[in-house]
Amino acid sequence: MPRTRLPAAAALLALLTCLPGCSPASTAVEGCMGKQAIGATSGELAGTYQGEGDAEGVTLTLKASESKPGSGTVAVHDWPTGDWYRSELGETFDGSGTWSVVQGGTSATQFAHLSLSFTAPKRFLDGDTLDSLSIAQGDKGTYLYSDDDPDVCPAFRLRLQGG
């Protein structure tokens, strides 16, 4: 029996060695969109994003503020409403508001995200619409996405056009 225990023990040791430095979320994201961003600038994010996957038909446009770096105005088309803990998206709306980048931390697990605040057609309560998107950048372009399942490529994602 030592022969069967040795490979199992080696596999367990490899898994335990990987735990502190490996992140399934970053691996899944990196494989389909690019690396999760720790930081991003207005210039890197400004532009029009088209939806893919569950976000097909959605458009998000970010315009950078000249006076406040890392922020600006946002306009959305067919943006979904609904509680994000449920599996189905709700009704959609066209609206506008502001955006800002929340930079990641010094830890490899603290990534940057885009914070949205809708002012039109009305303000939303927390959970009434998606208002925080993770950022991925790589050879395939810049993506904004809902980071809801770390083991698969995000279903709700938007890709920067022309970038």
Tab-separated table of N, CA and C in Angstrom:
chain	number	residue	atom	x	y	z
A	1	MET	N	0.784	-1.221	0.000
A	1	MET	CA	0.000	0.000	0.000
A	1	MET	C	0.823	1.281	0.000
A	2	PRO	N	2.060	1.289	0.396
A	2	PRO	CA	2.799	2.536	0.386
A	2	PRO	C	2.845	3.188	-0.984
A	3	ARG	N	2.751	2.399	-2.055
A	3	ARG	CA	2.814	2.986	-3.395
A	3	ARG	C	1.588	3.839	-3.689
A	4	THR	N	0.429	3.452	-3.229
A	4	THR	CA	-0.762	4.263	-3.472
A	4	THR	C	-0.804	5.474	-2.549
A	5	ARG	N	-0.228	5.352	-1.372
A	5	ARG	CA	-0.221	6.482	-0.446
A	5	ARG	C	0.766	7.556	-0.888
A	6	LEU	N	1.878	7.163	-1.445
A	6	LEU	CA	2.879	8.128	-1.849
A	6	LEU	C	2.361	9.084	-2.918
A	7	PRO	N	1.741	8.610	-4.021
A	7	PRO	CA	1.190	9.575	-4.994
A	7	PRO	C	0.094	10.449	-4.395
A	8	ALA	N	-0.749	9.885	-3.556
A	8	ALA	CA	-1.807	10.680	-2.933
A	8	ALA	C	-1.211	11.734	-2.014
A	9	ALA	N	-0.190	11.349	-1.256
A	9	ALA	CA	0.467	12.302	-0.361
A	9	ALA	C	1.162	13.391	-1.166
A	10	ALA	N	1.779	13.036	-2.279
A	10	ALA	CA	2.451	14.025	-3.128
A	10	ALA	C	1.444	14.998	-3.721
A	11	ALA	N	0.294	14.490	-4.143
A	11	ALA	CA	-0.743	15.356	-4.697
A	11	ALA	C	-1.268	16.317	-3.632
A	12	LEU	N	-1.485	15.811	-2.423
A	12	LEU	CA	-1.953	16.649	-1.326
A	12	LEU	C	-0.916	17.713	-0.981
A	13	LEU	N	0.347	17.325	-0.944
A	13	LEU	CA	1.413	18.274	-0.658
A	13	LEU	C	1.475	19.365	-1.738
A	14	ALA	N	1.327	18.988	-3.000
A	14	ALA	CA	1.342	19.964	-4.089
A	14	ALA	C	0.179	20.941	-3.951
A	15	LEU	N	-0.996	20.431	-3.583
A	15	LEU	CA	-2.162	21.291	-3.394
A	15	LEU	C	-1.944	22.260	-2.245
A	16	LEU	N	-1.435	21.768	-1.122
A	16	LEU	CA	-1.205	22.622	0.035
A	16	LEU	C	-0.128	23.663	-0.245
A	17	THR	N	0.856	23.318	-1.026
A	17	THR	CA	1.910	24.260	-1.384
A	17	THR	C	1.357	25.366	-2.271
A	18	CYS	N	0.396	25.037	-3.096
A	18	CYS	CA	-0.176	26.005	-4.042
A	18	CYS	C	-1.158	26.948	-3.366
A	19	LEU	N	-1.828	26.529	-2.305
A	19	LEU	CA	-2.912	27.316	-1.713
A	19	LEU	C	-2.560	28.768	-1.422
A	20	PRO	N	-1.433	29.072	-0.793
A	20	PRO	CA	-1.178	30.479	-0.504
A	20	PRO	C	-0.955	31.333	-1.753
A	21	GLY	N	-0.400	30.776	-2.811
A	21	GLY	CA	-0.062	31.579	-3.971
A	21	GLY	C	-0.966	31.412	-5.163
A	22	CYS	N	-1.827	30.421	-5.162
A	22	CYS	CA	-2.685	30.159	-6.313
A	22	CYS	C	-4.060	30.741	-6.063
A	23	SER	N	-4.651	31.252	-7.090
A	23	SER	CA	-5.996	31.795	-6.980
A	23	SER	C	-6.825	31.282	-8.140
A	24	PRO	N	-7.803	30.398	-7.879
A	24	PRO	CA	-8.636	29.905	-8.963
A	24	PRO	C	-9.348	31.026	-9.695
A	25	ALA	N	-9.728	32.081	-8.978
A	25	ALA	CA	-10.428	33.189	-9.621
A	25	ALA	C	-9.551	33.851	-10.665
A	26	SER	N	-8.324	34.151	-10.306
A	26	SER	CA	-7.465	34.829	-11.263
A	26	SER	C	-7.111	33.909	-12.418
A	27	THR	N	-7.009	32.606	-12.167
A	27	THR	CA	-6.703	31.663	-13.233
A	27	THR	C	-7.859	31.562	-14.217
A	28	ALA	N	-9.086	31.456	-13.741
A	28	ALA	CA	-10.252	31.358	-14.625
A	28	ALA	C	-10.413	32.634	-15.442
A	29	VAL	N	-10.269	33.783	-14.804
A	29	VAL	CA	-10.398	35.063	-15.491
A	29	VAL	C	-9.280	35.228	-16.508
A	30	GLU	N	-8.054	34.932	-16.088
A	30	GLU	CA	-6.904	35.118	-16.961
A	30	GLU	C	-7.023	34.274	-18.223
A	31	GLY	N	-7.580	33.080	-18.108
A	31	GLY	CA	-7.716	32.199	-19.252
A	31	GLY	C	-8.692	32.683	-20.304
A	32	CYS	N	-9.693	33.450	-19.918
A	32	CYS	CA	-10.699	33.861	-20.909
A	32	CYS	C	-10.688	35.352	-21.221
A	33	MET	N	-10.114	36.196	-20.357
A	33	MET	CA	-10.169	37.640	-20.601
A	33	MET	C	-8.829	38.343	-20.432
A	34	GLY	N	-8.040	37.952	-19.504
A	34	GLY	CA	-6.803	38.638	-19.167
A	34	GLY	C	-6.611	38.602	-17.669
A	35	LYS	N	-5.612	39.274	-17.197
A	35	LYS	CA	-5.280	39.264	-15.773
A	35	LYS	C	-6.130	40.276	-15.012
A	36	GLN	N	-6.582	39.889	-13.808
A	36	GLN	CA	-7.325	40.812	-12.964
A	36	GLN	C	-6.430	41.996	-12.627
A	37	ALA	N	-6.974	43.192	-12.750
A	37	ALA	CA	-6.196	44.405	-12.532
A	37	ALA	C	-6.121	44.750	-11.051
A	38	ILE	N	-4.936	45.161	-10.614
A	38	ILE	CA	-4.769	45.673	-9.256
A	38	ILE	C	-5.064	47.169	-9.263
A	39	GLY	N	-4.850	47.812	-10.401
A	39	GLY	CA	-5.141	49.230	-10.557
A	39	GLY	C	-5.461	49.539	-12.005
A	40	ALA	N	-6.123	50.657	-12.240
A	40	ALA	CA	-6.448	51.093	-13.602
A	40	ALA	C	-6.647	52.596	-13.585
A	41	THR	N	-6.361	53.235	-14.705
A	41	THR	CA	-6.526	54.681	-14.824
A	41	THR	C	-7.764	55.002	-15.656
A	42	SER	N	-8.181	56.253	-15.594
A	42	SER	CA	-9.312	56.705	-16.407
A	42	SER	C	-9.039	56.483	-17.884
A	43	GLY	N	-7.822	56.790	-18.300
A	43	GLY	CA	-7.459	56.642	-19.707
A	43	GLY	C	-7.531	55.207	-20.186
A	44	GLU	N	-7.209	54.257	-19.309
A	44	GLU	CA	-7.282	52.845	-19.676
A	44	GLU	C	-8.715	52.349	-19.765
A	45	LEU	N	-9.609	52.931	-18.981
A	45	LEU	CA	-10.989	52.425	-18.902
A	45	LEU	C	-11.987	53.185	-19.761
A	46	ALA	N	-11.719	54.436	-20.076
A	46	ALA	CA	-12.687	55.250	-20.831
A	46	ALA	C	-12.946	54.630	-22.198
A	47	GLY	N	-14.203	54.651	-22.613
A	47	GLY	CA	-14.602	54.131	-23.908
A	47	GLY	C	-15.927	53.404	-23.813
A	48	THR	N	-16.299	52.745	-24.903
A	48	THR	CA	-17.563	52.019	-24.976
A	48	THR	C	-17.305	50.518	-24.882
A	49	TYR	N	-18.081	49.864	-24.031
A	49	TYR	CA	-17.988	48.432	-23.804
A	49	TYR	C	-19.236	47.753	-24.347
A	50	GLN	N	-19.040	46.621	-25.011
A	50	GLN	CA	-20.149	45.812	-25.518
A	50	GLN	C	-20.231	44.529	-24.692
A	51	GLY	N	-21.446	44.112	-24.395
A	51	GLY	CA	-21.658	42.931	-23.586
A	51	GLY	C	-21.403	41.635	-24.334
A	52	GLU	N	-20.923	40.645	-23.578
A	52	GLU	CA	-20.728	39.282	-24.071
A	52	GLU	C	-21.353	38.332	-23.065
A	53	GLY	N	-21.627	37.106	-23.490
A	53	GLY	CA	-22.217	36.126	-22.582
A	53	GLY	C	-23.583	36.586	-22.114
A	54	ASP	N	-23.814	36.562	-20.789
A	54	ASP	CA	-25.092	37.005	-20.227
A	54	ASP	C	-25.336	38.495	-20.429
A	55	ALA	N	-24.299	39.244	-20.777
A	55	ALA	CA	-24.436	40.689	-20.976
A	55	ALA	C	-24.654	41.054	-22.441
A	56	GLU	N	-24.921	40.074	-23.286
A	56	GLU	CA	-25.120	40.366	-24.708
A	56	GLU	C	-26.235	41.392	-24.877
A	57	GLY	N	-25.980	42.416	-25.704
A	57	GLY	CA	-26.946	43.487	-25.929
A	57	GLY	C	-26.756	44.677	-25.007
A	58	VAL	N	-25.946	44.520	-23.957
A	58	VAL	CA	-25.696	45.600	-23.008
A	58	VAL	C	-24.566	46.487	-23.532
A	59	THR	N	-24.725	47.786	-23.377
A	59	THR	CA	-23.670	48.734	-23.724
A	59	THR	C	-23.402	49.616	-22.513
A	60	LEU	N	-22.129	49.857	-22.234
A	60	LEU	CA	-21.713	50.725	-21.153
A	60	LEU	C	-20.659	51.674	-21.716
A	61	THR	N	-20.847	52.983	-21.512
A	61	THR	CA	-19.893	53.972	-21.997
A	61	THR	C	-19.354	54.770	-20.818
A	62	LEU	N	-18.029	54.779	-20.690
A	62	LEU	CA	-17.359	55.528	-19.638
A	62	LEU	C	-16.648	56.730	-20.244
A	63	LYS	N	-16.916	57.904	-19.692
A	63	LYS	CA	-16.195	59.115	-20.091
A	63	LYS	C	-15.407	59.586	-18.877
A	64	ALA	N	-14.123	59.868	-19.101
A	64	ALA	CA	-13.245	60.279	-18.015
A	64	ALA	C	-13.486	61.731	-17.629
A	65	SER	N	-13.349	62.009	-16.342
A	65	SER	CA	-13.440	63.368	-15.829
A	65	SER	C	-12.082	64.041	-15.996
A	66	GLU	N	-12.090	65.270	-16.440
A	66	GLU	CA	-10.833	66.006	-16.570
A	66	GLU	C	-10.352	66.530	-15.220
A	67	SER	N	-11.275	66.747	-14.294
A	67	SER	CA	-10.911	67.324	-13.003
A	67	SER	C	-10.676	66.293	-11.892
A	68	LYS	N	-11.237	65.089	-12.034
A	68	LYS	CA	-11.094	64.071	-10.997
A	68	LYS	C	-10.541	62.779	-11.616
A	69	PRO	N	-9.232	62.545	-11.510
A	69	PRO	CA	-8.644	61.322	-12.078
A	69	PRO	C	-9.285	60.063	-11.475
A	70	GLY	N	-9.431	59.027	-12.309
A	70	GLY	CA	-10.000	57.762	-11.838
A	70	GLY	C	-11.502	57.783	-11.702
A	71	SER	N	-12.158	58.723	-12.382
A	71	SER	CA	-13.616	58.799	-12.293
A	71	SER	C	-14.164	59.482	-13.539
A	72	GLY	N	-15.490	59.568	-13.601
A	72	GLY	CA	-16.130	60.221	-14.731
A	72	GLY	C	-17.612	59.933	-14.770
A	73	THR	N	-18.196	60.021	-15.961
A	73	THR	CA	-19.626	59.762	-16.132
A	73	THR	C	-19.816	58.435	-16.863
A	74	VAL	N	-20.962	57.823	-16.617
A	74	VAL	CA	-21.306	56.540	-17.228
A	74	VAL	C	-22.684	56.642	-17.867
A	75	ALA	N	-22.844	55.977	-19.000
A	75	ALA	CA	-24.155	55.822	-19.645
A	75	ALA	C	-24.303	54.338	-19.966
A	76	VAL	N	-25.482	53.779	-19.710
A	76	VAL	CA	-25.737	52.365	-19.971
A	76	VAL	C	-26.973	52.195	-20.842
A	77	HIS	N	-26.975	51.129	-21.610
A	77	HIS	CA	-28.130	50.749	-22.431
A	77	HIS	C	-28.425	49.277	-22.157
A	78	ASP	N	-29.676	48.959	-21.869
A	78	ASP	CA	-30.118	47.598	-21.529
A	78	ASP	C	-29.412	47.044	-20.301
A	79	TRP	N	-29.153	47.886	-19.305
A	79	TRP	CA	-28.497	47.464	-18.067
A	79	TRP	C	-29.515	46.704	-17.212
A	80	PRO	N	-29.149	45.541	-16.683
A	80	PRO	CA	-30.114	44.734	-15.930
A	80	PRO	C	-30.332	45.207	-14.494
A	81	THR	N	-31.541	44.994	-14.023
A	81	THR	CA	-31.867	45.221	-12.618
A	81	THR	C	-32.020	43.863	-11.968
A	82	GLY	N	-32.280	43.870	-10.684
A	82	GLY	CA	-32.553	42.623	-9.985
A	82	GLY	C	-31.536	42.334	-8.906
A	83	ASP	N	-31.905	41.397	-8.041
A	83	ASP	CA	-31.024	40.965	-6.966
A	83	ASP	C	-29.949	40.062	-7.552
A	84	TRP	N	-28.691	40.394	-7.300
A	84	TRP	CA	-27.586	39.669	-7.936
A	84	TRP	C	-27.318	38.309	-7.328
A	85	TYR	N	-27.962	37.971	-6.228
A	85	TYR	CA	-27.771	36.644	-5.665
A	85	TYR	C	-28.700	35.629	-6.345
A	86	ARG	N	-29.613	36.103	-7.177
A	86	ARG	CA	-30.510	35.195	-7.908
A	86	ARG	C	-29.889	34.842	-9.250
A	87	SER	N	-30.317	33.736	-9.819
A	87	SER	CA	-29.698	33.254	-11.050
A	87	SER	C	-30.182	33.982	-12.310
A	88	GLU	N	-31.304	34.674	-12.253
A	88	GLU	CA	-31.815	35.343	-13.441
A	88	GLU	C	-31.735	36.851	-13.296
A	89	LEU	N	-31.417	37.518	-14.391
A	89	LEU	CA	-31.361	38.965	-14.399
A	89	LEU	C	-32.773	39.530	-14.498
A	90	GLY	N	-32.960	40.754	-14.018
A	90	GLY	CA	-34.279	41.385	-14.049
A	90	GLY	C	-34.492	42.212	-15.300
A	91	GLU	N	-35.457	43.116	-15.214
A	91	GLU	CA	-35.748	44.041	-16.313
A	91	GLU	C	-34.512	44.883	-16.606
A	92	THR	N	-34.480	45.493	-17.774
A	92	THR	CA	-33.344	46.344	-18.128
A	92	THR	C	-33.765	47.807	-18.192
A	93	PHE	N	-32.784	48.697	-18.166
A	93	PHE	CA	-33.056	50.127	-18.267
A	93	PHE	C	-31.911	50.816	-19.000
A	94	ASP	N	-32.181	52.010	-19.496
A	94	ASP	CA	-31.165	52.894	-20.040
A	94	ASP	C	-30.974	53.984	-19.001
A	95	GLY	N	-29.736	54.288	-18.664
A	95	GLY	CA	-29.517	55.266	-17.619
A	95	GLY	C	-28.142	55.892	-17.668
A	96	SER	N	-27.891	56.710	-16.637
A	96	SER	CA	-26.610	57.399	-16.552
A	96	SER	C	-26.264	57.654	-15.098
A	97	GLY	N	-25.036	58.107	-14.904
A	97	GLY	CA	-24.568	58.387	-13.554
A	97	GLY	C	-23.083	58.663	-13.562
A	98	THR	N	-22.415	58.234	-12.513
A	98	THR	CA	-20.980	58.453	-12.391
A	98	THR	C	-20.274	57.132	-12.122
A	99	TRP	N	-18.961	57.130	-12.328
A	99	TRP	CA	-18.146	55.950	-12.050
A	99	TRP	C	-16.845	56.378	-11.402
A	100	SER	N	-16.221	55.439	-10.688
A	100	SER	CA	-14.898	55.661	-10.119
A	100	SER	C	-14.189	54.320	-9.991
A	101	VAL	N	-12.873	54.380	-10.039
A	101	VAL	CA	-12.064	53.176	-9.873
A	101	VAL	C	-11.671	53.061	-8.408
A	102	VAL	N	-11.910	51.896	-7.847
A	102	VAL	CA	-11.440	51.585	-6.504
A	102	VAL	C	-10.210	50.710	-6.711
A	103	GLN	N	-9.046	51.260	-6.399
A	103	GLN	CA	-7.792	50.559	-6.641
A	103	GLN	C	-7.658	49.368	-5.702
A	104	GLY	N	-6.946	48.336	-6.181
A	104	GLY	CA	-6.689	47.155	-5.361
A	104	GLY	C	-5.659	47.458	-4.296
A	105	GLY	N	-5.459	46.476	-3.446
A	105	GLY	CA	-4.500	46.652	-2.358
A	105	GLY	C	-3.150	46.039	-2.675
A	106	THR	N	-2.363	45.881	-1.652
A	106	THR	CA	-1.022	45.319	-1.818
A	106	THR	C	-1.043	43.803	-1.877
A	107	SER	N	-2.107	43.193	-1.426
A	107	SER	CA	-2.226	41.733	-1.462
A	107	SER	C	-2.621	41.289	-2.869
A	108	ALA	N	-2.143	40.122	-3.269
A	108	ALA	CA	-2.458	39.591	-4.602
A	108	ALA	C	-3.937	39.252	-4.748
A	109	THR	N	-4.673	39.220	-3.652
A	109	THR	CA	-6.103	38.900	-3.736
A	109	THR	C	-6.974	40.147	-3.690
A	110	GLN	N	-6.382	41.325	-3.617
A	110	GLN	CA	-7.140	42.570	-3.579
A	110	GLN	C	-7.036	43.246	-4.940
A	111	PHE	N	-8.072	43.072	-5.749
A	111	PHE	CA	-8.062	43.591	-7.106
A	111	PHE	C	-8.901	44.855	-7.226
A	112	ALA	N	-8.610	45.645	-8.251
A	112	ALA	CA	-9.354	46.880	-8.501
A	112	ALA	C	-10.753	46.551	-9.019
A	113	HIS	N	-11.675	47.474	-8.808
A	113	HIS	CA	-13.000	47.331	-9.398
A	113	HIS	C	-13.560	48.705	-9.747
A	114	LEU	N	-14.554	48.669	-10.607
A	114	LEU	CA	-15.230	49.872	-11.067
A	114	LEU	C	-16.520	50.010	-10.276
A	115	SER	N	-16.697	51.155	-9.645
A	115	SER	CA	-17.900	51.414	-8.862
A	115	SER	C	-18.810	52.343	-9.670
A	116	LEU	N	-20.077	51.943	-9.837
A	116	LEU	CA	-21.060	52.728	-10.596
A	116	LEU	C	-22.098	53.306	-9.643
A	117	SER	N	-22.505	54.538	-9.905
A	117	SER	CA	-23.568	55.174	-9.140
A	117	SER	C	-24.562	55.760	-10.143
A	118	PHE	N	-25.757	55.180	-10.197
A	118	PHE	CA	-26.755	55.627	-11.173
A	118	PHE	C	-27.601	56.754	-10.596
A	119	THR	N	-27.740	57.833	-11.375
A	119	THR	CA	-28.572	58.969	-10.969
A	119	THR	C	-29.826	59.075	-11.830
A	120	ALA	N	-29.818	58.430	-12.991
A	120	ALA	CA	-30.991	58.431	-13.861
A	120	ALA	C	-31.162	57.018	-14.407
A	121	PRO	N	-32.353	56.497	-14.493
A	121	PRO	CA	-33.616	57.184	-14.301
A	121	PRO	C	-33.935	57.480	-12.841
A	122	LYS	N	-33.325	56.761	-11.890
A	122	LYS	CA	-33.490	57.047	-10.466
A	122	LYS	C	-32.329	56.395	-9.738
A	123	ARG	N	-32.157	56.713	-8.506
A	123	ARG	CA	-31.118	56.059	-7.706
A	123	ARG	C	-31.611	54.656	-7.324
A	124	PHE	N	-30.681	53.744	-7.287
A	124	PHE	CA	-31.003	52.367	-6.930
A	124	PHE	C	-30.491	52.057	-5.537
A	125	LEU	N	-31.214	51.211	-4.842
A	125	LEU	CA	-30.745	50.725	-3.555
A	125	LEU	C	-29.727	49.619	-3.791
A	126	ASP	N	-28.886	49.342	-2.808
A	126	ASP	CA	-27.931	48.248	-2.934
A	126	ASP	C	-28.660	46.969	-3.307
A	127	GLY	N	-28.142	46.276	-4.299
A	127	GLY	CA	-28.736	45.013	-4.715
A	127	GLY	C	-29.798	45.149	-5.789
A	128	ASP	N	-30.232	46.371	-6.095
A	128	ASP	CA	-31.261	46.556	-7.120
A	128	ASP	C	-30.696	46.499	-8.525
A	129	THR	N	-29.407	46.758	-8.666
A	129	THR	CA	-28.744	46.656	-9.959
A	129	THR	C	-27.260	46.427	-9.720
A	130	LEU	N	-26.592	45.931	-10.719
A	130	LEU	CA	-25.158	45.694	-10.625
A	130	LEU	C	-24.435	47.033	-10.589
A	131	ASP	N	-23.699	47.298	-9.512
A	131	ASP	CA	-23.026	48.593	-9.395
A	131	ASP	C	-21.533	48.475	-9.086
A	132	SER	N	-20.995	47.265	-9.195
A	132	SER	CA	-19.566	47.061	-8.998
A	132	SER	C	-19.087	46.007	-9.991
A	133	LEU	N	-18.077	46.354	-10.776
A	133	LEU	CA	-17.543	45.442	-11.782
A	133	LEU	C	-16.047	45.268	-11.576
A	134	SER	N	-15.576	44.046	-11.703
A	134	SER	CA	-14.148	43.778	-11.653
A	134	SER	C	-13.530	44.150	-12.994
A	135	ILE	N	-12.218	44.317	-13.005
A	135	ILE	CA	-11.494	44.761	-14.200
A	135	ILE	C	-10.449	43.716	-14.567
A	136	ALA	N	-10.388	43.346	-15.850
A	136	ALA	CA	-9.344	42.448	-16.358
A	136	ALA	C	-8.718	43.095	-17.580
A	137	GLN	N	-7.406	42.985	-17.676
A	137	GLN	CA	-6.686	43.554	-18.809
A	137	GLN	C	-5.686	42.531	-19.329
A	138	GLY	N	-5.578	42.439	-20.647
A	138	GLY	CA	-4.635	41.508	-21.241
A	138	GLY	C	-4.623	41.624	-22.749
A	139	ASP	N	-4.056	40.606	-23.404
A	139	ASP	CA	-3.950	40.593	-24.865
A	139	ASP	C	-5.312	40.645	-25.552
A	140	LYS	N	-6.347	40.134	-24.879
A	140	LYS	CA	-7.677	40.094	-25.475
A	140	LYS	C	-8.424	41.408	-25.281
A	141	GLY	N	-7.814	42.377	-24.592
A	141	GLY	CA	-8.433	43.676	-24.389
A	141	GLY	C	-8.717	43.954	-22.928
A	142	THR	N	-9.520	44.979	-22.691
A	142	THR	CA	-9.937	45.356	-21.345
A	142	THR	C	-11.377	44.906	-21.154
A	143	TYR	N	-11.633	44.246	-20.032
A	143	TYR	CA	-12.962	43.743	-19.705
A	143	TYR	C	-13.423	44.293	-18.360
A	144	LEU	N	-14.725	44.487	-18.246
A	144	LEU	CA	-15.408	44.751	-16.994
A	144	LEU	C	-16.363	43.582	-16.807
A	145	TYR	N	-16.443	43.048	-15.596
A	145	TYR	CA	-17.248	41.840	-15.421
A	145	TYR	C	-17.763	41.680	-14.002
A	146	SER	N	-18.822	40.889	-13.894
A	146	SER	CA	-19.372	40.518	-12.599
A	146	SER	C	-18.620	39.285	-12.130
A	147	ASP	N	-17.964	39.398	-10.999
A	147	ASP	CA	-17.104	38.339	-10.467
A	147	ASP	C	-17.907	37.461	-9.515
A	148	ASP	N	-18.806	36.622	-10.071
A	148	ASP	CA	-19.692	35.851	-9.205
A	148	ASP	C	-19.301	34.387	-9.023
A	149	ASP	N	-18.535	33.790	-9.914
A	149	ASP	CA	-18.105	32.403	-9.767
A	149	ASP	C	-16.627	32.317	-10.129
A	150	PRO	N	-15.761	32.145	-9.138
A	150	PRO	CA	-14.325	32.183	-9.397
A	150	PRO	C	-13.781	31.008	-10.202
A	151	ASP	N	-14.576	29.978	-10.409
A	151	ASP	CA	-14.086	28.785	-11.089
A	151	ASP	C	-14.344	28.762	-12.589
A	152	VAL	N	-15.087	29.727	-13.110
A	152	VAL	CA	-15.400	29.742	-14.544
A	152	VAL	C	-15.230	31.151	-15.099
A	153	CYS	N	-15.135	31.236	-16.409
A	153	CYS	CA	-15.077	32.543	-17.058
A	153	CYS	C	-16.369	33.295	-16.729
A	154	PRO	N	-16.278	34.542	-16.283
A	154	PRO	CA	-17.485	35.285	-15.903
A	154	PRO	C	-18.512	35.345	-17.031
A	155	ALA	N	-19.762	35.044	-16.699
A	155	ALA	CA	-20.841	35.030	-17.692
A	155	ALA	C	-21.266	36.450	-18.075
A	156	PHE	N	-21.256	37.380	-17.103
A	156	PHE	CA	-21.650	38.762	-17.373
A	156	PHE	C	-20.369	39.574	-17.522
A	157	ARG	N	-20.006	39.847	-18.793
A	157	ARG	CA	-18.765	40.577	-19.047
A	157	ARG	C	-18.950	41.528	-20.234
A	158	LEU	N	-18.208	42.617	-20.187
A	158	LEU	CA	-18.243	43.630	-21.234
A	158	LEU	C	-16.811	43.894	-21.697
A	159	ARG	N	-16.618	43.994	-23.009
A	159	ARG	CA	-15.281	44.204	-23.567
A	159	ARG	C	-15.197	45.579	-24.189
A	160	LEU	N	-14.097	46.276	-23.885
A	160	LEU	CA	-13.842	47.604	-24.444
A	160	LEU	C	-13.663	47.485	-25.945
A	161	GLN	N	-14.415	48.275	-26.686
A	161	GLN	CA	-14.350	48.239	-28.147
A	161	GLN	C	-13.142	49.047	-28.630
A	162	GLY	N	-12.440	48.490	-29.568
A	162	GLY	CA	-11.280	49.170	-30.119
A	162	GLY	C	-10.079	49.143	-29.206
A	163	GLY	N	-10.169	48.382	-28.097
A	163	GLY	CA	-9.060	48.358	-27.158
A	163	GLY	C	-8.522	46.992	-26.930
